[in-house]
PDB file of C-alpha atoms in Angstrom:
ATOM      1  CA  MET A   1       0.067  -0.418   0.136  1.00  0.00           C
ATOM      2  CA  GLU A   2       1.220   3.520  -1.384  1.00  0.00           C
ATOM      3  CA  SER A   3       2.270   5.398   1.545  1.00  0.00           C
ATOM      4  CA  THR A   4       3.730   8.987   3.023  1.00  0.00           C
ATOM      5  CA  ALA A   5       5.474   8.855   5.864  1.00  0.00           C
ATOM      6  CA  PHE A   6       3.254  11.680   6.819  1.00  0.00           C
ATOM      7  CA  GLU A   7       0.391   9.278   6.404  1.00  0.00           C
ATOM      8  CA  ARG A   8       1.733   7.059   8.308  1.00  0.00           C
ATOM      9  CA  PHE A   9       2.480   8.913  11.446  1.00  0.00           C
ATOM     10  CA  VAL A  10      -1.115   9.677  10.993  1.00  0.00           C
ATOM     11  CA  GLY A  11      -2.087   6.169  10.955  1.00  0.00           C
ATOM     12  CA  GLY A  12      -0.392   5.587  14.549  1.00  0.00           C
ATOM     13  CA  LEU A  13      -1.786   7.748  15.869  1.00  0.00           C
ATOM     14  CA  ALA A  14      -5.304   6.742  15.101  1.00  0.00           C
ATOM     15  CA  ALA A  15      -4.307   3.340  15.612  1.00  0.00           C
ATOM     16  CA  THR A  16      -2.936   3.392  19.312  1.00  0.00           C
ATOM     17  CA  PRO A  17      -6.862   4.960  21.060  1.00  0.00           C
ATOM     18  CA  PHE A  18      -8.502   1.457  19.845  1.00  0.00           C
ATOM     19  CA  ILE A  19      -5.622  -0.687  22.207  1.00  0.00           C
ATOM     20  CA  VAL A  20      -5.442   2.615  25.034  1.00  0.00           C
ATOM     21  CA  ILE A  21      -9.171   1.898  25.532  1.00  0.00           C
ATOM     22  CA  TYR A  22      -9.388  -0.850  25.104  1.00  0.00           C
ATOM     23  CA  PHE A  23      -6.672  -1.506  27.957  1.00  0.00           C
ATOM     24  CA  VAL A  24      -7.104   1.361  29.979  1.00  0.00           C
ATOM     25  CA  ALA A  25     -10.988   1.086  30.202  1.00  0.00           C
ATOM     26  CA  PRO A  26     -10.962  -1.852  32.914  1.00  0.00           C
ATOM     27  CA  LEU A  27      -8.174  -0.280  34.889  1.00  0.00           C
ATOM     28  CA  TYR A  28     -10.274   2.901  34.760  1.00  0.00           C
ATOM     29  CA  SER A  29     -13.574   1.265  36.292  1.00  0.00           C
ATOM     30  CA  LEU A  30     -12.032  -0.702  38.637  1.00  0.00           C
ATOM     31  CA  SER A  31      -9.812   2.336  40.368  1.00  0.00           C
ATOM     32  CA  ALA A  32     -12.605   4.541  40.403  1.00  0.00           C
ATOM     33  CA  LEU A  33     -14.841   2.083  41.610  1.00  0.00           C
ATOM     34  CA  THR A  34     -12.077   1.509  44.500  1.00  0.00           C
ATOM     35  CA  LEU A  35     -11.567   5.933  44.844  1.00  0.00           C
ATOM     36  CA  LEU A  36     -15.932   5.050  45.163  1.00  0.00           C
ATOM     37  CA  VAL A  37     -14.945   2.749  48.312  1.00  0.00           C
ATOM     38  CA  VAL A  38     -12.273   4.186  49.969  1.00  0.00           C
ATOM     39  CA  GLN A  39     -13.571   8.091  49.052  1.00  0.00           C
ATOM     40  CA  PRO A  40     -17.460   7.679  49.250  1.00  0.00           C
ATOM     41  CA  PHE A  41     -18.833  11.402  49.655  1.00  0.00           C
ATOM     42  CA  SER A  42     -16.295  12.585  47.935  1.00  0.00           C
ATOM     43  CA  PRO A  43     -16.851  15.160  44.699  1.00  0.00           C
ATOM     44  CA  THR A  44     -13.743  13.605  43.086  1.00  0.00           C
ATOM     45  CA  SER A  45     -15.306  10.216  43.558  1.00  0.00           C
ATOM     46  CA  TYR A  46     -17.864  10.810  41.712  1.00  0.00           C
ATOM     47  CA  LEU A  47     -16.315  12.762  38.536  1.00  0.00           C
ATOM     48  CA  ALA A  48     -14.243   9.325  38.394  1.00  0.00           C
ATOM     49  CA  LEU A  49     -17.254   7.698  37.708  1.00  0.00           C
ATOM     50  CA  LEU A  50     -18.805   9.547  35.245  1.00  0.00           C
ATOM     51  CA  PRO A  51     -18.131   8.866  31.906  1.00  0.00           C
ATOM     52  CA  ILE A  52     -18.773   5.355  32.989  1.00  0.00           C
ATOM     53  CA  LEU A  53     -22.449   6.584  33.862  1.00  0.00           C
ATOM     54  CA  ILE A  54     -22.167   8.339  30.742  1.00  0.00           C
ATOM     55  CA  SER A  55     -20.968   5.049  28.649  1.00  0.00           C
ATOM     56  CA  MET A  56     -23.643   2.889  30.933  1.00  0.00           C
ATOM     57  CA  LEU A  57     -26.352   4.448  30.046  1.00  0.00           C
ATOM     58  CA  THR A  58     -25.231   5.300  26.438  1.00  0.00           C
ATOM     59  CA  PRO A  59     -27.378   3.516  23.784  1.00  0.00           C
ATOM     60  CA  ALA A  60     -25.052   1.197  21.455  1.00  0.00           C
ATOM     61  CA  ALA A  61     -26.526   2.087  19.067  1.00  0.00           C
ATOM     62  CA  VAL A  62     -24.673   5.780  19.068  1.00  0.00           C
ATOM     63  CA  SER A  63     -21.844   4.071  18.465  1.00  0.00           C
ATOM     64  CA  ARG A  64     -23.154   2.267  15.349  1.00  0.00           C
ATOM     65  CA  PHE A  65     -24.208   5.839  14.261  1.00  0.00           C
ATOM     66  CA  ALA A  66     -21.007   6.722  14.481  1.00  0.00           C
ATOM     67  CA  SER A  67     -19.553   4.289  12.487  1.00  0.00           C
ATOM     68  CA  PRO A  68     -19.342   4.945   9.035  1.00  0.00           C
ATOM     69  CA  TYR A  69     -17.940   8.541   9.853  1.00  0.00           C
ATOM     70  CA  LEU A  70     -15.137   7.681  12.182  1.00  0.00           C
ATOM     71  CA  LEU A  71     -13.483   4.679  10.313  1.00  0.00           C
ATOM     72  CA  CYS A  72     -13.772   6.496   6.662  1.00  0.00           C
ATOM     73  CA  SER A  73     -12.044   9.524   7.637  1.00  0.00           C
ATOM     74  CA  TRP A  74      -9.710  10.919   6.161  1.00  0.00           C
ATOM     75  CA  ALA A  75      -8.069   9.654   9.768  1.00  0.00           C
ATOM     76  CA  CYS A  76      -8.415   6.923  10.421  1.00  0.00           C
ATOM     77  CA  ARG A  77      -7.868   5.649   6.546  1.00  0.00           C
ATOM     78  CA  GLN A  78      -3.735   5.803   7.555  1.00  0.00           C
ATOM     79  CA  ILE A  79      -4.672   3.031   9.588  1.00  0.00           C
ATOM     80  CA  PRO A  80      -3.849   0.309   7.032  1.00  0.00           C
ATOM     81  CA  LYS A  81      -1.265   2.402   5.731  1.00  0.00           C
ATOM     82  CA  TYR A  82       1.060   2.573   9.218  1.00  0.00           C
ATOM     83  CA  PHE A  83       0.742  -1.852   9.190  1.00  0.00           C
ATOM     84  CA  SER A  84       1.091  -1.533   5.110  1.00  0.00           C
ATOM     85  CA  TYR A  85      -1.916  -3.990   5.296  1.00  0.00           C
ATOM     86  CA  GLU A  86      -3.099  -5.739   2.588  1.00  0.00           C
ATOM     87  CA  GLU A  87      -5.666  -8.544   1.698  1.00  0.00           C
ATOM     88  CA  TYR A  88      -5.921 -11.946  -0.314  1.00  0.00           C
ATOM     89  CA  HIS A  89      -9.017 -13.331  -1.055  1.00  0.00           C
ATOM     90  CA  GLU A  90      -9.825 -16.568  -2.521  1.00  0.00           C
ATOM     91  CA  MET A  91     -13.671 -15.727  -2.743  1.00  0.00           C
ATOM     92  CA  THR A  92     -14.235 -11.216  -3.825  1.00  0.00           C
ATOM     93  CA  ASP A  93     -15.809  -9.886  -1.323  1.00  0.00           C
ATOM     94  CA  ALA A  94     -19.010 -10.127  -4.428  1.00  0.00           C
ATOM     95  CA  GLU A  95     -18.896 -12.952  -5.132  1.00  0.00           C
ATOM     96  CA  LEU A  96     -19.854 -13.522  -0.927  1.00  0.00           C
ATOM     97  CA  MET A  97     -22.025 -11.204  -1.411  1.00  0.00           C
ATOM     98  CA  ASP A  98     -24.601 -12.688  -3.730  1.00  0.00           C
ATOM     99  CA  GLY A  99     -24.436 -15.352  -1.855  1.00  0.00           C
ATOM    100  CA  HIS A 100     -25.472 -13.853   0.998  1.00  0.00           C
ATOM    101  CA  ALA A 101     -28.104 -12.149  -0.382  1.00  0.00           C
ATOM    102  CA  SER A 102     -29.927 -14.564  -1.947  1.00  0.00           C
ATOM    103  CA  GLY A 103     -29.526 -16.455   2.221  1.00  0.00           C
ATOM    104  CA  LYS A 104     -26.235 -18.374   1.748  1.00  0.00           C
ATOM    105  CA  ARG A 105     -25.193 -17.471   5.452  1.00  0.00           C
ATOM    106  CA  PHE A 106     -22.041 -18.163   6.342  1.00  0.00           C
ATOM    107  CA  ILE A 107     -19.526 -17.812   9.562  1.00  0.00           C
ATOM    108  CA  LEU A 108     -15.968 -15.713   8.865  1.00  0.00           C
ATOM    109  CA  VAL A 109     -14.110 -17.503  11.308  1.00  0.00           C
ATOM    110  CA  ALA A 110     -10.853 -15.199  12.285  1.00  0.00           C
ATOM    111  CA  HIS A 111      -7.462 -16.473  13.123  1.00  0.00           C
ATOM    112  CA  PRO A 112      -5.740 -15.446  15.445  1.00  0.00           C
ATOM    113  CA  HIS A 113      -7.516 -13.225  18.589  1.00  0.00           C
ATOM    114  CA  GLY A 114      -4.476 -11.587  18.847  1.00  0.00           C
ATOM    115  CA  VAL A 115      -4.613  -8.716  22.214  1.00  0.00           C
ATOM    116  CA  PHE A 116      -6.779  -6.280  19.559  1.00  0.00           C
ATOM    117  CA  SER A 117      -7.445  -7.287  16.544  1.00  0.00           C
ATOM    118  CA  TYR A 118      -6.080  -4.469  13.813  1.00  0.00           C
ATOM    119  CA  THR A 119      -5.826  -6.796  10.210  1.00  0.00           C
ATOM    120  CA  GLY A 120     -10.232  -6.865  11.733  1.00  0.00           C
ATOM    121  CA  VAL A 121      -9.871  -2.792  11.992  1.00  0.00           C
ATOM    122  CA  CYS A 122      -7.673  -2.422   8.739  1.00  0.00           C
ATOM    123  CA  GLY A 123     -10.646  -4.909   6.486  1.00  0.00           C
ATOM    124  CA  ALA A 124     -13.754  -2.924   8.419  1.00  0.00           C
ATOM    125  CA  ILE A 125     -11.959  -0.020   7.153  1.00  0.00           C
ATOM    126  CA  ALA A 126     -10.384  -0.896   3.947  1.00  0.00           C
ATOM    127  CA  THR A 127     -14.481  -2.182   3.332  1.00  0.00           C
ATOM    128  CA  MET A 128     -16.546   0.851   4.865  1.00  0.00           C
ATOM    129  CA  SER A 129     -14.425   2.696   2.533  1.00  0.00           C
ATOM    130  CA  SER A 130     -14.532   1.315  -0.440  1.00  0.00           C
ATOM    131  CA  THR A 131     -16.225   2.455  -3.316  1.00  0.00           C
ATOM    132  CA  ASN A 132     -17.766   0.629  -5.369  1.00  0.00           C
ATOM    133  CA  GLY A 133     -19.904  -0.015  -2.602  1.00  0.00           C
ATOM    134  CA  ILE A 134     -20.437  -3.971  -1.764  1.00  0.00           C
ATOM    135  CA  GLY A 135     -17.305  -3.325   0.482  1.00  0.00           C
ATOM    136  CA  ARG A 136     -19.164  -1.114   2.603  1.00  0.00           C
ATOM    137  CA  LYS A 137     -22.079  -3.592   2.617  1.00  0.00           C
ATOM    138  CA  LEU A 138     -20.046  -6.050   3.950  1.00  0.00           C
ATOM    139  CA  ALA A 139     -18.618  -4.347   6.723  1.00  0.00           C
ATOM    140  CA  THR A 140     -22.244  -3.202   7.815  1.00  0.00           C
ATOM    141  CA  GLU A 141     -24.737  -6.421   7.261  1.00  0.00           C
ATOM    142  CA  VAL A 142     -21.823  -9.249   8.623  1.00  0.00           C
ATOM    143  CA  PRO A 143     -21.006  -8.283  11.587  1.00  0.00           C
ATOM    144  CA  THR A 144     -18.565  -9.524  14.597  1.00  0.00           C
ATOM    145  CA  ALA A 145     -19.839 -11.035  17.627  1.00  0.00           C
ATOM    146  CA  ALA A 146     -18.036 -10.206  20.685  1.00  0.00           C
ATOM    147  CA  ALA A 147     -18.021 -11.270  23.964  1.00  0.00           C
ATOM    148  CA  THR A 148     -21.617 -10.401  26.186  1.00  0.00           C
ATOM    149  CA  VAL A 149     -18.343  -9.014  29.235  1.00  0.00           C
ATOM    150  CA  ILE A 150     -17.126  -6.904  26.608  1.00  0.00           C
ATOM    151  CA  ARG A 151     -20.399  -5.338  24.462  1.00  0.00           C
ATOM    152  CA  THR A 152     -20.816  -4.427  27.930  1.00  0.00           C
ATOM    153  CA  PHE A 153     -18.388  -3.492  29.736  1.00  0.00           C
ATOM    154  CA  PRO A 154     -18.432   0.609  30.038  1.00  0.00           C
ATOM    155  CA  LEU A 155     -16.295   2.210  27.804  1.00  0.00           C
ATOM    156  CA  LEU A 156     -14.806  -1.144  26.108  1.00  0.00           C
ATOM    157  CA  LYS A 157     -18.956  -0.844  25.021  1.00  0.00           C
ATOM    158  CA  ASP A 158     -18.570   2.238  23.008  1.00  0.00           C
ATOM    159  CA  LEU A 159     -15.004   1.454  21.370  1.00  0.00           C
ATOM    160  CA  LEU A 160     -16.666  -1.842  19.860  1.00  0.00           C
ATOM    161  CA  GLY A 161     -20.198  -0.536  19.148  1.00  0.00           C
ATOM    162  CA  VAL A 162     -18.360   1.839  16.287  1.00  0.00           C
ATOM    163  CA  PHE A 163     -17.601  -2.195  14.610  1.00  0.00           C
ATOM    164  CA  GLY A 164     -21.448  -2.863  15.524  1.00  0.00           C
ATOM    165  CA  VAL A 165     -20.645  -6.409  16.690  1.00  0.00           C
ATOM    166  CA  ILE A 166     -23.130  -8.282  17.961  1.00  0.00           C
ATOM    167  CA  ASP A 167     -23.567 -11.003  21.160  1.00  0.00           C
ATOM    168  CA  ALA A 168     -21.658 -14.189  20.897  1.00  0.00           C
ATOM    169  CA  ALA A 169     -23.632 -16.567  23.009  1.00  0.00           C
ATOM    170  CA  GLY A 170     -24.561 -19.491  21.178  1.00  0.00           C
ATOM    171  CA  PRO A 171     -28.243 -19.050  21.538  1.00  0.00           C
ATOM    172  CA  VAL A 172     -27.444 -15.591  19.825  1.00  0.00           C
ATOM    173  CA  LEU A 173     -25.774 -16.430  17.278  1.00  0.00           C
ATOM    174  CA  LYS A 174     -28.396 -19.207  16.133  1.00  0.00           C
ATOM    175  CA  LYS A 175     -30.793 -17.425  15.787  1.00  0.00           C
ATOM    176  CA  ARG A 176     -29.062 -14.555  14.039  1.00  0.00           C
ATOM    177  CA  LEU A 177     -28.095 -17.561  11.409  1.00  0.00           C
ATOM    178  CA  SER A 178     -31.514 -18.937  11.020  1.00  0.00           C
ATOM    179  CA  ARG A 179     -32.742 -15.584   9.018  1.00  0.00           C
ATOM    180  CA  ASN A 180     -31.881 -14.683   5.922  1.00  0.00           C
ATOM    181  CA  ARG A 181     -28.155 -12.291   6.084  1.00  0.00           C
ATOM    182  CA  GLY A 182     -27.727 -13.682   9.159  1.00  0.00           C
ATOM    183  CA  SER A 183     -24.262 -14.322   8.693  1.00  0.00           C
ATOM    184  CA  PHE A 184     -20.959 -13.083  11.013  1.00  0.00           C
ATOM    185  CA  VAL A 185     -17.000 -12.842  11.905  1.00  0.00           C
ATOM    186  CA  LEU A 186     -16.500 -14.992  14.869  1.00  0.00           C
ATOM    187  CA  TYR A 187     -13.332 -15.179  16.790  1.00  0.00           C
ATOM    188  CA  VAL A 188     -13.125 -18.551  17.790  1.00  0.00           C
ATOM    189  CA  GLY A 189     -10.170 -19.374  19.802  1.00  0.00           C
ATOM    190  CA  GLY A 190     -11.184 -16.182  21.895  1.00  0.00           C
ATOM    191  CA  ILE A 191      -9.041 -14.690  24.685  1.00  0.00           C
ATOM    192  CA  ALA A 192      -7.513 -18.374  24.759  1.00  0.00           C
ATOM    193  CA  GLU A 193      -5.583 -17.529  21.803  1.00  0.00           C
ATOM    194  CA  LEU A 194      -4.321 -14.608  22.790  1.00  0.00           C
ATOM    195  CA  PHE A 195      -1.820 -16.635  25.394  1.00  0.00           C
ATOM    196  CA  GLU A 196      -0.971 -19.499  23.156  1.00  0.00           C
ATOM    197  CA  THR A 197       1.018 -17.610  20.839  1.00  0.00           C
ATOM    198  CA  SER A 198       3.851 -15.595  21.147  1.00  0.00           C
ATOM    199  CA  ALA A 199       7.186 -14.063  18.795  1.00  0.00           C
ATOM    200  CA  LYS A 200       8.190 -17.794  17.835  1.00  0.00           C
ATOM    201  CA  ARG A 201       4.924 -19.553  17.720  1.00  0.00           C
ATOM    202  CA  GLU A 202       2.049 -19.374  16.056  1.00  0.00           C
ATOM    203  CA  CYS A 203      -1.128 -21.335  17.326  1.00  0.00           C
ATOM    204  CA  CYS A 204      -4.661 -21.383  16.716  1.00  0.00           C
ATOM    205  CA  TYR A 205      -6.534 -23.427  20.017  1.00  0.00           C
ATOM    206  CA  LEU A 206      -9.558 -24.050  17.363  1.00  0.00           C
ATOM    207  CA  LEU A 207      -9.277 -28.434  18.755  1.00  0.00           C
ATOM    208  CA  GLN A 208     -11.168 -27.946  21.609  1.00  0.00           C
ATOM    209  CA  ARG A 209     -13.977 -25.914  19.876  1.00  0.00           C
ATOM    210  CA  LYS A 210     -15.735 -27.590  17.849  1.00  0.00           C
ATOM    211  CA  GLY A 211     -19.247 -25.460  18.712  1.00  0.00           C
ATOM    212  CA  PHE A 212     -19.159 -23.151  15.227  1.00  0.00           C
ATOM    213  CA  ILE A 213     -18.902 -26.407  13.051  1.00  0.00           C
ATOM    214  CA  LYS A 214     -22.371 -27.647  14.583  1.00  0.00           C
ATOM    215  CA  LEU A 215     -23.682 -24.784  14.647  1.00  0.00           C
ATOM    216  CA  ALA A 216     -23.161 -24.152  11.019  1.00  0.00           C
ATOM    217  CA  MET A 217     -24.609 -27.792   9.602  1.00  0.00           C
ATOM    218  CA  ARG A 218     -27.853 -26.935  12.292  1.00  0.00           C
ATOM    219  CA  THR A 219     -28.470 -23.766  10.122  1.00  0.00           C
ATOM    220  CA  GLY A 220     -27.622 -24.455   7.074  1.00  0.00           C
ATOM    221  CA  ALA A 221     -25.140 -21.939   6.544  1.00  0.00           C
ATOM    222  CA  ASP A 222     -21.354 -22.927   6.086  1.00  0.00           C
ATOM    223  CA  VAL A 223     -17.767 -21.786   7.542  1.00  0.00           C
ATOM    224  CA  VAL A 224     -15.380 -19.398   5.751  1.00  0.00           C
ATOM    225  CA  PRO A 225     -11.830 -19.526   6.805  1.00  0.00           C
ATOM    226  CA  ALA A 226      -9.533 -15.927   7.553  1.00  0.00           C
ATOM    227  CA  TYR A 227      -6.082 -16.157   8.167  1.00  0.00           C
ATOM    228  CA  PHE A 228      -4.637 -12.875   9.658  1.00  0.00           C
ATOM    229  CA  PHE A 229      -1.230 -12.236   9.941  1.00  0.00           C
ATOM    230  CA  GLY A 230       0.349 -10.209  12.009  1.00  0.00           C
ATOM    231  CA  ASN A 231      -1.987  -9.625  14.516  1.00  0.00           C
ATOM    232  CA  THR A 232       0.265 -11.549  17.750  1.00  0.00           C
ATOM    233  CA  ALA A 233       2.925  -9.672  16.966  1.00  0.00           C
ATOM    234  CA  VAL A 234       1.236  -5.597  17.161  1.00  0.00           C
ATOM    235  CA  LEU A 235       1.532  -5.915  20.508  1.00  0.00           C
ATOM    236  CA  SER A 236       3.081  -8.428  23.092  1.00  0.00           C
ATOM    237  CA  VAL A 237       0.965  -9.810  26.778  1.00  0.00           C
ATOM    238  CA  LEU A 238       2.268 -11.089  30.291  1.00  0.00           C
ATOM    239  CA  SER A 239       0.963 -14.720  29.125  1.00  0.00           C
ATOM    240  CA  THR A 240       1.479 -16.222  32.634  1.00  0.00           C
ATOM    241  CA  GLY A 241       0.512 -14.907  36.383  1.00  0.00           C
ATOM    242  CA  PRO A 242      -2.452 -14.131  37.520  1.00  0.00           C
ATOM    243  CA  LEU A 243      -3.933 -11.225  35.091  1.00  0.00           C
ATOM    244  CA  ALA A 244      -3.579 -14.051  32.414  1.00  0.00           C
ATOM    245  CA  THR A 245      -5.549 -15.987  34.373  1.00  0.00           C
ATOM    246  CA  LEU A 246      -8.030 -13.383  34.736  1.00  0.00           C
ATOM    247  CA  SER A 247      -8.411 -12.518  31.274  1.00  0.00           C
ATOM    248  CA  ARG A 248      -9.472 -16.002  30.549  1.00  0.00           C
ATOM    249  CA  LYS A 249     -12.024 -16.289  33.672  1.00  0.00           C
ATOM    250  CA  LEU A 250     -13.337 -12.932  31.852  1.00  0.00           C
ATOM    251  CA  GLY A 251     -13.544 -13.308  28.430  1.00  0.00           C
ATOM    252  CA  MET A 252     -11.315 -10.065  27.720  1.00  0.00           C
ATOM    253  CA  SER A 253      -7.781  -9.110  28.107  1.00  0.00           C
ATOM    254  CA  VAL A 254      -6.825  -7.446  31.490  1.00  0.00           C
ATOM    255  CA  THR A 255      -2.832  -8.710  31.370  1.00  0.00           C
ATOM    256  CA  LEU A 256       0.353  -6.242  30.852  1.00  0.00           C
ATOM    257  CA  THR A 257       0.314  -5.309  27.453  1.00  0.00           C
ATOM    258  CA  TRP A 258       2.805  -3.165  25.448  1.00  0.00           C
ATOM    259  CA  GLY A 259       3.865  -2.243  22.053  1.00  0.00           C
ATOM    260  CA  LEU A 260       5.926  -0.021  20.396  1.00  0.00           C
ATOM    261  CA  TRP A 261       8.388   1.574  22.871  1.00  0.00           C
ATOM    262  CA  GLY A 262       7.447  -0.769  25.571  1.00  0.00           C
ATOM    263  CA  LEU A 263       4.160   1.930  25.602  1.00  0.00           C
ATOM    264  CA  PRO A 264      -0.066   0.978  24.335  1.00  0.00           C
ATOM    265  CA  ILE A 265       1.686   2.029  21.021  1.00  0.00           C
ATOM    266  CA  PRO A 266       0.815  -0.485  18.140  1.00  0.00           C
ATOM    267  CA  LYS A 267       4.016  -1.395  16.594  1.00  0.00           C
ATOM    268  CA  PRO A 268       3.792  -0.730  12.292  1.00  0.00           C
ATOM    269  CA  VAL A 269       3.733  -5.035  12.370  1.00  0.00           C
ATOM    270  CA  LYS A 270       2.569  -5.320   7.989  1.00  0.00           C
ATOM    271  CA  LEU A 271       0.010  -7.057   9.001  1.00  0.00           C
ATOM    272  CA  ILE A 272      -2.454  -9.025   5.786  1.00  0.00           C
ATOM    273  CA  TYR A 273      -6.189 -10.736   6.068  1.00  0.00           C
ATOM    274  CA  THR A 274      -6.248 -13.887   4.026  1.00  0.00           C
ATOM    275  CA  ARG A 275     -10.029 -15.390   3.171  1.00  0.00           C
ATOM    276  CA  GLY A 276     -10.263 -18.959   2.131  1.00  0.00           C
ATOM    277  CA  ARG A 277     -13.236 -20.455   0.481  1.00  0.00           C
ATOM    278  CA  PRO A 278     -16.161 -21.655   2.148  1.00  0.00           C
ATOM    279  CA  LEU A 279     -16.005 -25.219   3.710  1.00  0.00           C
ATOM    280  CA  GLY A 280     -18.707 -26.665   2.076  1.00  0.00           C
ATOM    281  CA  LEU A 281     -20.281 -27.185   5.204  1.00  0.00           C
ATOM    282  CA  PRO A 282     -23.855 -29.449   4.532  1.00  0.00           C
ATOM    283  CA  HIS A 283     -27.292 -29.021   6.255  1.00  0.00           C
ATOM    284  CA  ILE A 284     -27.817 -31.627   9.167  1.00  0.00           C
ATOM    285  CA  GLU A 285     -29.969 -30.523  11.054  1.00  0.00           C
ATOM    286  CA  ASN A 286     -29.199 -32.903  13.990  1.00  0.00           C
ATOM    287  CA  PRO A 287     -25.711 -33.757  13.244  1.00  0.00           C
ATOM    288  CA  THR A 288     -24.356 -36.796  15.116  1.00  0.00           C
ATOM    289  CA  ASP A 289     -20.409 -36.212  17.250  1.00  0.00           C
ATOM    290  CA  ALA A 290     -19.193 -37.926  13.895  1.00  0.00           C
ATOM    291  CA  ASP A 291     -20.121 -35.324  12.111  1.00  0.00           C
ATOM    292  CA  VAL A 292     -19.136 -32.528  13.081  1.00  0.00           C
ATOM    293  CA  GLU A 293     -15.794 -34.364  14.145  1.00  0.00           C
ATOM    294  CA  GLU A 294     -15.812 -35.216  10.330  1.00  0.00           C
ATOM    295  CA  TRP A 295     -15.468 -31.324   9.202  1.00  0.00           C
ATOM    296  CA  HIS A 296     -14.066 -29.958  11.896  1.00  0.00           C
ATOM    297  CA  ASN A 297     -11.080 -32.167  11.057  1.00  0.00           C
ATOM    298  CA  LYS A 298     -11.846 -30.940   7.125  1.00  0.00           C
ATOM    299  CA  TYR A 299     -11.948 -27.024   8.433  1.00  0.00           C
ATOM    300  CA  VAL A 300      -8.553 -27.499  10.291  1.00  0.00           C
ATOM    301  CA  ALA A 301      -6.507 -28.715   7.428  1.00  0.00           C
ATOM    302  CA  GLN A 302      -8.648 -25.692   5.495  1.00  0.00           C
ATOM    303  CA  LEU A 303      -7.087 -23.483   7.668  1.00  0.00           C
ATOM    304  CA  LYS A 304      -3.893 -24.987   7.729  1.00  0.00           C
ATOM    305  CA  LYS A 305      -3.771 -24.234   4.156  1.00  0.00           C
ATOM    306  CA  LEU A 306      -4.480 -21.304   3.857  1.00  0.00           C
ATOM    307  CA  PHE A 307      -2.212 -20.408   6.512  1.00  0.00           C
ATOM    308  CA  ASP A 308       1.067 -22.621   4.690  1.00  0.00           C
ATOM    309  CA  ASP A 309      -0.103 -21.238   0.695  1.00  0.00           C
ATOM    310  CA  TYR A 310       0.093 -17.707   2.701  1.00  0.00           C
ATOM    311  CA  LYS A 311       2.990 -16.986   4.739  1.00  0.00           C
ATOM    312  CA  HIS A 312       5.281 -16.798   2.051  1.00  0.00           C
ATOM    313  CA  THR A 313       3.879 -12.874   1.874  1.00  0.00           C
ATOM    314  CA  HIS A 314       4.657 -12.099   5.674  1.00  0.00           C
ATOM    315  CA  PRO A 315       8.279 -11.857   6.269  1.00  0.00           C
ATOM    316  CA  LEU A 316       7.622 -12.970  10.508  1.00  0.00           C
ATOM    317  CA  TYR A 317       5.928 -16.265   9.054  1.00  0.00           C
ATOM    318  CA  ALA A 318       7.597 -17.725   6.283  1.00  0.00           C
ATOM    319  CA  ASP A 319       9.573 -19.953   8.251  1.00  0.00           C
ATOM    320  CA  LYS A 320       6.808 -20.008  10.878  1.00  0.00           C
ATOM    321  CA  GLU A 321       4.229 -23.703  11.215  1.00  0.00           C
ATOM    322  CA  LEU A 322       0.915 -23.133  12.298  1.00  0.00           C
ATOM    323  CA  GLN A 323       0.491 -25.676  15.178  1.00  0.00           C
ATOM    324  CA  PHE A 324      -3.464 -26.312  16.930  1.00  0.00           C
ATOM    325  CA  LYS A 325      -4.285 -26.556  20.176  1.00  0.00           C
TER     326      LYS A 325
END
């Protein structure tokens, strides 16, 4: 992606608030509540709580309304340039959306999660800023599913609301897939995947995650694999200790995170969004364990092939092997 030094500088500035809010929101909320307990009659305590109360009372639709204006702004359009962002799609947006429009629902399964999916952010900006209209349709009609705690947590919900996230609870996703145009993006590995990767190890937390295959088969939907190269390299994370354990239990990252210069600033790592073709799942209303196992194995094999076919496009991945846990 062609860019100037100034555009990349602006892109870095525009990208930083996403992780700052994501990282600071839980700590700020905890600090404000602690202050209220320690000084229950202090005006400072209530002043500190004010942003949290405003966030709690603000409907999620407000953030969603602001989405096109924010993501299509000139500053945000520089974020993909900061990361030298690229895309490789084995099925075009037009092909994907043609099927979607005719009632073919799909789960776009994204790997790996990372501390914060800047590849997903770049993809949203690129599709939302598309001039042909198809990309914007994909960005608005195929939302990302996120853990309930993240969707409701003060301040975090406003940040993720910009991307129109939906609840990742099983009954909600099943209901969505049961109607036309009910497709969505799902990070199957979740926070657990975050602690399985490192600078030397690329790992997908997938072997015990088979519910998405069963859900798709039951509802007549399909699954589309997507691999985000560089997603785990933008930020580093403390993967052991009590904060890491708490992160796994909460389903959100509250552990120590750092990037450029040891600060919560994303590293200007190259990001590549690769997307394969639909798996071709059969519609089975009551799949057996053997059915789920068979197609889950096929999905794992297709994801590994996607990784192997495109890892040469990223300098950090050329010699890596994708592992599964």
